PDB file of C-alpha atoms in Angstrom:
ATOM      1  CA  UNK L   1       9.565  24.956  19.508  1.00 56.00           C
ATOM      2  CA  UNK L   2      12.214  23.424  17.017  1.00 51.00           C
ATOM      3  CA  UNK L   3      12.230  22.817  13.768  1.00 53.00           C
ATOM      4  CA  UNK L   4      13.837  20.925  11.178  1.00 54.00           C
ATOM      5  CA  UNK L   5      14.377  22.088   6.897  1.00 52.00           C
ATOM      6  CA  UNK L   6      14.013  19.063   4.383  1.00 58.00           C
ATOM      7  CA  UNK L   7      16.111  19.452   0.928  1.00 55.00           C
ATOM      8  CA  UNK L   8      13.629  22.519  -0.142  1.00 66.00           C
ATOM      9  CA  UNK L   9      13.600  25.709   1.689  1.00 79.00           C
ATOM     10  CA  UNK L  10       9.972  25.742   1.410  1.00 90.00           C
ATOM     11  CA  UNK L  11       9.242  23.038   3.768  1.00 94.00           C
ATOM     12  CA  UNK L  12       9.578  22.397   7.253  1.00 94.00           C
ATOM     13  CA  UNK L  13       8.831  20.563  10.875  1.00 95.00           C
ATOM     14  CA  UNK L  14       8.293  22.075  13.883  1.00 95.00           C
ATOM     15  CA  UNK L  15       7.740  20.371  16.833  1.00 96.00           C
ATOM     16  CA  UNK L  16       6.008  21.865  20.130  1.00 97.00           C
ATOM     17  CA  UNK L  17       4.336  24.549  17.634  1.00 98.00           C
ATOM     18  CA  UNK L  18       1.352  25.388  20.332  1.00 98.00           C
ATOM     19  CA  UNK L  19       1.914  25.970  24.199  1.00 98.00           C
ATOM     20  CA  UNK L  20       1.302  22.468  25.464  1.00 98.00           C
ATOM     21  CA  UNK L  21      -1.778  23.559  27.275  1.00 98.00           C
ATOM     22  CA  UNK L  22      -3.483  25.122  23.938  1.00 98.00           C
ATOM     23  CA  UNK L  23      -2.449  21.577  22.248  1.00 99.00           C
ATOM     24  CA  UNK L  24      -4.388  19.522  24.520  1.00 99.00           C
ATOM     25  CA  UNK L  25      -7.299  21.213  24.776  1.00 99.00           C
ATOM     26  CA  UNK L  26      -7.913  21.942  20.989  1.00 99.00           C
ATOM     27  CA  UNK L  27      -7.410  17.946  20.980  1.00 99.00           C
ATOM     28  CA  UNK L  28      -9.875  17.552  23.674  1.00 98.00           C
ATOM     29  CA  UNK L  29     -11.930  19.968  21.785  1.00 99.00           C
ATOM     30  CA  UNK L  30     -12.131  18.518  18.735  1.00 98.00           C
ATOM     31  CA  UNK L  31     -12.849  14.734  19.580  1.00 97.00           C
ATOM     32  CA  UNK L  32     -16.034  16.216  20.586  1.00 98.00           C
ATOM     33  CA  UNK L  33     -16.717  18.836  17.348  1.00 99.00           C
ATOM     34  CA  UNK L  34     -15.506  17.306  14.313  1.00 98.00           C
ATOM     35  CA  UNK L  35     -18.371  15.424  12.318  1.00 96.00           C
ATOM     36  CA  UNK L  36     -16.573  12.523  10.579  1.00 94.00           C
ATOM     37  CA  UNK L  37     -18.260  11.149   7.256  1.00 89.00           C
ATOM     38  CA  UNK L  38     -17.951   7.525   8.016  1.00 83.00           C
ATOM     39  CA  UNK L  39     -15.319   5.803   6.175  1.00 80.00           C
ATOM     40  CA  UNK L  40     -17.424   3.528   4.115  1.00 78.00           C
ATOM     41  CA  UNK L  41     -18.908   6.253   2.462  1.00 77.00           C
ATOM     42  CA  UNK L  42     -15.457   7.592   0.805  1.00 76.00           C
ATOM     43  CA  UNK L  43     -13.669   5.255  -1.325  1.00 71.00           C
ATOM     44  CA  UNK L  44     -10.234   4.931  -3.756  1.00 67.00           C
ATOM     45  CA  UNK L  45      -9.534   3.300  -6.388  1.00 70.00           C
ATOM     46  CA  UNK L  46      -5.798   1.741  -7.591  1.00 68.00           C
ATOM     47  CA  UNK L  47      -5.751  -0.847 -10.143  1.00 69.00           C
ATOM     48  CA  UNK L  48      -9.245  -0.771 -10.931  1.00 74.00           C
ATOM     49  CA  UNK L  49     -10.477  -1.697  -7.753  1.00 75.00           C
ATOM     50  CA  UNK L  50     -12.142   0.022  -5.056  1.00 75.00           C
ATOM     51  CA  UNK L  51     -11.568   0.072  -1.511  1.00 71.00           C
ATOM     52  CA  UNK L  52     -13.318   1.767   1.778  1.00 74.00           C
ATOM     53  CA  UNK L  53     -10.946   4.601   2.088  1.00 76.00           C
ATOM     54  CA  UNK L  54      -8.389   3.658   5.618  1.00 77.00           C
ATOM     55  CA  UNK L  55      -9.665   6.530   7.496  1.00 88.00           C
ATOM     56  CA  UNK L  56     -12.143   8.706   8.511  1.00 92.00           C
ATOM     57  CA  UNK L  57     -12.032  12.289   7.277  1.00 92.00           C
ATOM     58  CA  UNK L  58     -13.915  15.821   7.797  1.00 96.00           C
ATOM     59  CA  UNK L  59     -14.104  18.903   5.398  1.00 95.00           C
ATOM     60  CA  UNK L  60     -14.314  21.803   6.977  1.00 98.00           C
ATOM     61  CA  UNK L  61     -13.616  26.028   5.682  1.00 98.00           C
ATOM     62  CA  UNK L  62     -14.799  29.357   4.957  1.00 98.00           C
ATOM     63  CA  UNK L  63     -18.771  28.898   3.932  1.00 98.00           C
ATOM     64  CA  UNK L  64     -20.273  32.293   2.870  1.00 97.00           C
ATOM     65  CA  UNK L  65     -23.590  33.100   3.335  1.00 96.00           C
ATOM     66  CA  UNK L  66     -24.791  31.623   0.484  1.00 96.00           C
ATOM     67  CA  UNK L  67     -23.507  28.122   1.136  1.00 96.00           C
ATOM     68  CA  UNK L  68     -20.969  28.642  -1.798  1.00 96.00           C
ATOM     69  CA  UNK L  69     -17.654  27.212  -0.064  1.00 97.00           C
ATOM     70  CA  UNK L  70     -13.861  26.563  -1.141  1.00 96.00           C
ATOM     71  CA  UNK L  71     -13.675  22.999  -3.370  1.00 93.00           C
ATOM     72  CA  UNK L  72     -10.453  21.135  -3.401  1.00 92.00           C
ATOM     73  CA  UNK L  73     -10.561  18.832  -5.761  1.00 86.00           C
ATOM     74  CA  UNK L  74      -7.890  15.539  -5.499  1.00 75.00           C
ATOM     75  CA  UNK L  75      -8.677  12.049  -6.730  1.00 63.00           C
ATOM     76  CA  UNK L  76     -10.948  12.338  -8.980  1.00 54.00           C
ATOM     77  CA  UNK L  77     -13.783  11.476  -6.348  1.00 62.00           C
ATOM     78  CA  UNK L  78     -17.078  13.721  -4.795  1.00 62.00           C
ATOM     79  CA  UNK L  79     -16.330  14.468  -1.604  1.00 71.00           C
ATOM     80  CA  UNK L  80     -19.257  15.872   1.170  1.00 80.00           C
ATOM     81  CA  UNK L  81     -19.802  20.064   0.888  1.00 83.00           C
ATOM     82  CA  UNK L  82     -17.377  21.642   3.333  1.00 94.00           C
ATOM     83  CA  UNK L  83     -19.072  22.334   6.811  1.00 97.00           C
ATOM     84  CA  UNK L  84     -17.990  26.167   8.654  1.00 98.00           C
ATOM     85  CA  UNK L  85     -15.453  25.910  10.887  1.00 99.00           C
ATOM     86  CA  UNK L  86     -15.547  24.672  14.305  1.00 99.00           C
ATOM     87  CA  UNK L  87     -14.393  27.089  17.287  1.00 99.00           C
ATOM     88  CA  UNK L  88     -11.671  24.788  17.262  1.00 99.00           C
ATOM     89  CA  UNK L  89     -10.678  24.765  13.848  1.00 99.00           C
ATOM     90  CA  UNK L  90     -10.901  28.071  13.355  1.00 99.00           C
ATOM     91  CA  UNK L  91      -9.278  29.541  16.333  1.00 99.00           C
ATOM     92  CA  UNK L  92      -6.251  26.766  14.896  1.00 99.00           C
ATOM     93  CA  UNK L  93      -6.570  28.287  11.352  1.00 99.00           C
ATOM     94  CA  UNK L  94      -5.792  31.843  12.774  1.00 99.00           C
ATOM     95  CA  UNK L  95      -2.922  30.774  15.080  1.00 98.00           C
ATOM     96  CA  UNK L  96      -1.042  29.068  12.071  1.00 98.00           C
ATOM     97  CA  UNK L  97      -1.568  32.268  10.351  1.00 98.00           C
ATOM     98  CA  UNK L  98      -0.384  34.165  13.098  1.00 98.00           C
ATOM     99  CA  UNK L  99       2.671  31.991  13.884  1.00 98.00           C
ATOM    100  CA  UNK L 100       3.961  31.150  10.065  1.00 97.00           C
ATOM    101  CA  UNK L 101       2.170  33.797   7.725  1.00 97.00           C
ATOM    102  CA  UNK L 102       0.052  31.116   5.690  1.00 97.00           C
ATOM    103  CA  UNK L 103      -3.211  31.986   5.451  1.00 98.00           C
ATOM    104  CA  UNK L 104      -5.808  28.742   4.950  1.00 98.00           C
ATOM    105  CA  UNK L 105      -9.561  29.046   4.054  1.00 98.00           C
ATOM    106  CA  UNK L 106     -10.010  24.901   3.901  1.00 98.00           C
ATOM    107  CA  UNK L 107      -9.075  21.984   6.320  1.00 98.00           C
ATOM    108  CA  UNK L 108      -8.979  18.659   6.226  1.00 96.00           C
ATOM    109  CA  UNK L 109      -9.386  16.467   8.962  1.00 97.00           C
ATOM    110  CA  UNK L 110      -7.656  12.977   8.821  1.00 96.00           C
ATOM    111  CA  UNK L 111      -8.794  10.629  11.874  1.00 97.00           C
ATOM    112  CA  UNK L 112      -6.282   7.252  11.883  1.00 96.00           C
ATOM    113  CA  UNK L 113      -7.655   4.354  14.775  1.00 95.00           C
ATOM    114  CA  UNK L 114      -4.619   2.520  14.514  1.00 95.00           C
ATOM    115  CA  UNK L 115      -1.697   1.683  12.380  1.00 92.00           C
ATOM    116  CA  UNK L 116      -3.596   0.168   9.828  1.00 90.00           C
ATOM    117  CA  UNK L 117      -5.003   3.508   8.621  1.00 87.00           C
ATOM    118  CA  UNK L 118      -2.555   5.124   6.383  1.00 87.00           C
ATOM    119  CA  UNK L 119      -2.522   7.390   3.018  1.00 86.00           C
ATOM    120  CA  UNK L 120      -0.655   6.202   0.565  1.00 84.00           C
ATOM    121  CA  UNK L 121       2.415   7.711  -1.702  1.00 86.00           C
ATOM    122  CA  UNK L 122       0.764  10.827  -3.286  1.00 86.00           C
ATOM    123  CA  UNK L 123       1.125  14.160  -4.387  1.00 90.00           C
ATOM    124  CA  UNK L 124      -0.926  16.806  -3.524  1.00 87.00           C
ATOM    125  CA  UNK L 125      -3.633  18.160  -6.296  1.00 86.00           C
ATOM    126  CA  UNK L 126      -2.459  21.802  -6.643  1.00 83.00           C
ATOM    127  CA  UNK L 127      -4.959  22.994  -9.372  1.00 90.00           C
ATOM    128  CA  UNK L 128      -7.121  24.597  -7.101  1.00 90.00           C
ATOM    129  CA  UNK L 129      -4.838  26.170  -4.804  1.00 93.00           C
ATOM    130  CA  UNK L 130      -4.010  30.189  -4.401  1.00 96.00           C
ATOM    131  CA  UNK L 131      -1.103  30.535  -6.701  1.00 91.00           C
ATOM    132  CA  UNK L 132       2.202  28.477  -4.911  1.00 87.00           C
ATOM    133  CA  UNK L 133       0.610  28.345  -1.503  1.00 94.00           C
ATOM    134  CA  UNK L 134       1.428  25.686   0.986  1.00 96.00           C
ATOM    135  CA  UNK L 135       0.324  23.186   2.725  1.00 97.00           C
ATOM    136  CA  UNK L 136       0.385  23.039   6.652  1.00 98.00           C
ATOM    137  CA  UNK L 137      -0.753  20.132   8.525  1.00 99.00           C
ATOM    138  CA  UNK L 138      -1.162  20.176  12.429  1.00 99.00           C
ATOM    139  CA  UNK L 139      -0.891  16.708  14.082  1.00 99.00           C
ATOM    140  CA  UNK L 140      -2.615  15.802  17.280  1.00 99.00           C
ATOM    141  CA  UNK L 141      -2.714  12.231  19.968  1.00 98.00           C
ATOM    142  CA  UNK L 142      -0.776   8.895  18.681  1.00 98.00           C
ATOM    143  CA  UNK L 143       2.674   9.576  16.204  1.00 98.00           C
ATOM    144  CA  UNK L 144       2.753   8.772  13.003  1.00 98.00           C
ATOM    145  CA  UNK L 145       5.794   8.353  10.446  1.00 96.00           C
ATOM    146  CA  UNK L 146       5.446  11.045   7.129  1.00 96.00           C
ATOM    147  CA  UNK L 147       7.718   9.801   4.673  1.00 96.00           C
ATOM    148  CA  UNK L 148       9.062  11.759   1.606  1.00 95.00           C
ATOM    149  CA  UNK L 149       9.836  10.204  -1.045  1.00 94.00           C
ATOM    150  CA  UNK L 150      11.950  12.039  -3.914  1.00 93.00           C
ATOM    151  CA  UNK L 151      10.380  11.142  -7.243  1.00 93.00           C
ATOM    152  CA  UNK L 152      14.334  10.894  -9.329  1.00 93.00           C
ATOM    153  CA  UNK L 153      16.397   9.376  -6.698  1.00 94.00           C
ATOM    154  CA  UNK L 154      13.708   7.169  -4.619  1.00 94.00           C
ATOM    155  CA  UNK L 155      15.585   8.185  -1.740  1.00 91.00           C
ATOM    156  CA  UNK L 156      12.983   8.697   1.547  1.00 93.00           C
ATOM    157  CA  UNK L 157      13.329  11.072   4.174  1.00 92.00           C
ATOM    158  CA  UNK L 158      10.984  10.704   6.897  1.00 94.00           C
ATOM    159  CA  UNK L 159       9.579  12.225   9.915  1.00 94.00           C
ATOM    160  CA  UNK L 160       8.071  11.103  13.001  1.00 96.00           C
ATOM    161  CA  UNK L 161       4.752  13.524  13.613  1.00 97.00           C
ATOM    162  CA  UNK L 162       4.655  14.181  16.895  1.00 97.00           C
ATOM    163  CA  UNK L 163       1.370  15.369  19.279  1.00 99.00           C
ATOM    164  CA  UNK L 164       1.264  19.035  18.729  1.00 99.00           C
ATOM    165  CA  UNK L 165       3.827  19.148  15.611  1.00 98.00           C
ATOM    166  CA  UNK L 166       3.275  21.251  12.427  1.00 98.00           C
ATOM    167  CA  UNK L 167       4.795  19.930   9.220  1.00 97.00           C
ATOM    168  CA  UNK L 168       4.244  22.638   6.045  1.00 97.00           C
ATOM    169  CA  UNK L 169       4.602  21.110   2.817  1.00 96.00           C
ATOM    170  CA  UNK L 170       5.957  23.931   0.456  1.00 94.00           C
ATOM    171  CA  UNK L 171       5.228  23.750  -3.467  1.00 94.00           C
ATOM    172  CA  UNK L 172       9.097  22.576  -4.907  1.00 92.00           C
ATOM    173  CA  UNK L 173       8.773  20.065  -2.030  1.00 94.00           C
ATOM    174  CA  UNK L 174       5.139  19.102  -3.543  1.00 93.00           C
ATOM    175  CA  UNK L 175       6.399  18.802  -6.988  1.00 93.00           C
ATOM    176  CA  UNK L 176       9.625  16.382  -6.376  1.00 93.00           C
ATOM    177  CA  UNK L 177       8.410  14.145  -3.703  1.00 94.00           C
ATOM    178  CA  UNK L 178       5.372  12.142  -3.019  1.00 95.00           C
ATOM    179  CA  UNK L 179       4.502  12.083   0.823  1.00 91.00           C
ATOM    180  CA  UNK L 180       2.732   9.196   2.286  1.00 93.00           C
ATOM    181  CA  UNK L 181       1.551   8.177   6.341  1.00 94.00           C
ATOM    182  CA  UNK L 182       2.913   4.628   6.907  1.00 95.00           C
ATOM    183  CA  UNK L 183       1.205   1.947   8.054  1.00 94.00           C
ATOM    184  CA  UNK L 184       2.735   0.147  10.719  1.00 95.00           C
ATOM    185  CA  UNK L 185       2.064  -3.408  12.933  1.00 92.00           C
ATOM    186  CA  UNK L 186       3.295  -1.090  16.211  1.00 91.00           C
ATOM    187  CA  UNK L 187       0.161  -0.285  18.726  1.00 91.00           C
ATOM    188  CA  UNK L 188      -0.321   3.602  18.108  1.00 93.00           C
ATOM    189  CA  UNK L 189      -3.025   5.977  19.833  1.00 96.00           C
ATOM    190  CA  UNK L 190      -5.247   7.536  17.374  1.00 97.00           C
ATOM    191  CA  UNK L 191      -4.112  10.505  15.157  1.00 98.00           C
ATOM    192  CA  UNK L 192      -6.194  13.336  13.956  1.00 98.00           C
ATOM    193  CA  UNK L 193      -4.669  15.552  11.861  1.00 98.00           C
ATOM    194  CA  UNK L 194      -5.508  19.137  10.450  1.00 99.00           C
ATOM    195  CA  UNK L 195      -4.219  19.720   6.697  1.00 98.00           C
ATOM    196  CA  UNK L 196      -4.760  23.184   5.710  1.00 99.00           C
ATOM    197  CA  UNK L 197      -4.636  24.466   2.547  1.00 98.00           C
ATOM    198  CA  UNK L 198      -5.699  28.420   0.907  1.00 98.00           C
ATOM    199  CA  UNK L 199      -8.113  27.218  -1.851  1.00 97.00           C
ATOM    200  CA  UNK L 200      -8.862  29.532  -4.838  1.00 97.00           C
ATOM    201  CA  UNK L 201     -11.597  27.357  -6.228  1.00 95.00           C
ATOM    202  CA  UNK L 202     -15.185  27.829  -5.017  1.00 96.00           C
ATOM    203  CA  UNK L 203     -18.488  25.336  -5.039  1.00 93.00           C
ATOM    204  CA  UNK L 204     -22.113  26.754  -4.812  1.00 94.00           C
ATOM    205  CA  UNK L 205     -23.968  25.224  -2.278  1.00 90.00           C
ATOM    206  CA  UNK L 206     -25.191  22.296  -4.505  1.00 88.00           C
ATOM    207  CA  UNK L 207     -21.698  21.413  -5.316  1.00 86.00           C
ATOM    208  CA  UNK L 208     -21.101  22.981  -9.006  1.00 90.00           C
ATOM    209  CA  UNK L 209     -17.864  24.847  -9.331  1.00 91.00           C
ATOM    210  CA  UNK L 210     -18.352  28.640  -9.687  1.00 89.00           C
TER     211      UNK L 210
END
């Protein structure tokens, strides 16, 4: 395991976070448990137009008996009800816990076919979170480039997110830099990635916030 501090304490990459063996099977396991909502069915906007969204994506989290379940809410769009965890997921949840101290109740799962699929520069919505917490986000399969970019300066930092790599995303880091996935013209494997977050915010089962 190594890992690697950006300008903010808060933040950091680690590389060969799981025992190799535990990486590739939750991989293995989850190509066959996550539920994808197909990509046509999400969309974003930018300049007043709307676009498929370039990936396919998965919600999943702590759902109570009840059905009520924790709502992020980021782009202004309506996103599917969050779905219980998988074995999978969860048993990942409760290592990262384990391992770093952060404690997540929501996930979502990022699925990128090839180097077209990409998120552009963004910050992270934070209104919904659990006071400062951060964000931790557990690649898996092809690498991808994350790239910082620091909101006064421009300057980018960026880092290659390897198979089995945890990058967390601390709050100062959140509110100086947008982060983005790059697209790229290289051949890639496919990426699926796990972005956990601790969510104070809670939907009923119908969707209406609580």
């Amino acid at each position: 395991m190594s890992h690697a501090h950006i300008h903010f304490s808060d933040s950091k990459y680690t590389t060969n976070f799981l025992e190799p063996a535990v990486a590739n099977k939750a991989y293995k396991n989850l190509q066959q448990e996550i539920q994808y909502v197909p990509r046509q069915n999400l969309t974003f906007t930018i300049y007043g137009k709307t676009f498929p969204l370039p990936r396919d994506k998965a919600f999943y989290g702590d759902v109570d008996a009840d059905g009520s379940y924790p709502l992020y809410r980021y782009g202004g769009k309506d996103y599917p009800p969050v779905q219980q965890w998988t074995p999978t997921l969860q048993k990942l949840r409760d290592l990262i816990h384990e391992k770093t101290g952060h404690f997540c109740n929501h996930v979502v799962v990022n699925k990128y076919v090839n180097g077209n699929d990409h998120i552009g520069l963004h910050k992270d919505k934070t209104r919904d979170f659990v006071n400062d917490a951060a964000v931790c986000t557990l690649s898996f399969g092809g690498t991808r480039i994350l790239r910082l970019k620091h909101d006064q300066t421009g300057v980018n930092k960026d880092f290659d997110l390897e198979h089995n790599s945890l990058f967390i995303l601390g709050s100062e880091t959140n509110a100086n830099y947008k982060h983005s996935i790059v697209k790229t013209s290289q051949d890639c494997d496919i990426r699926v990635s796990l972005t956990f977050r601790n969510i104070a915010t809670r939907a009923d089962r119908q969707g209406k916030v609580l």
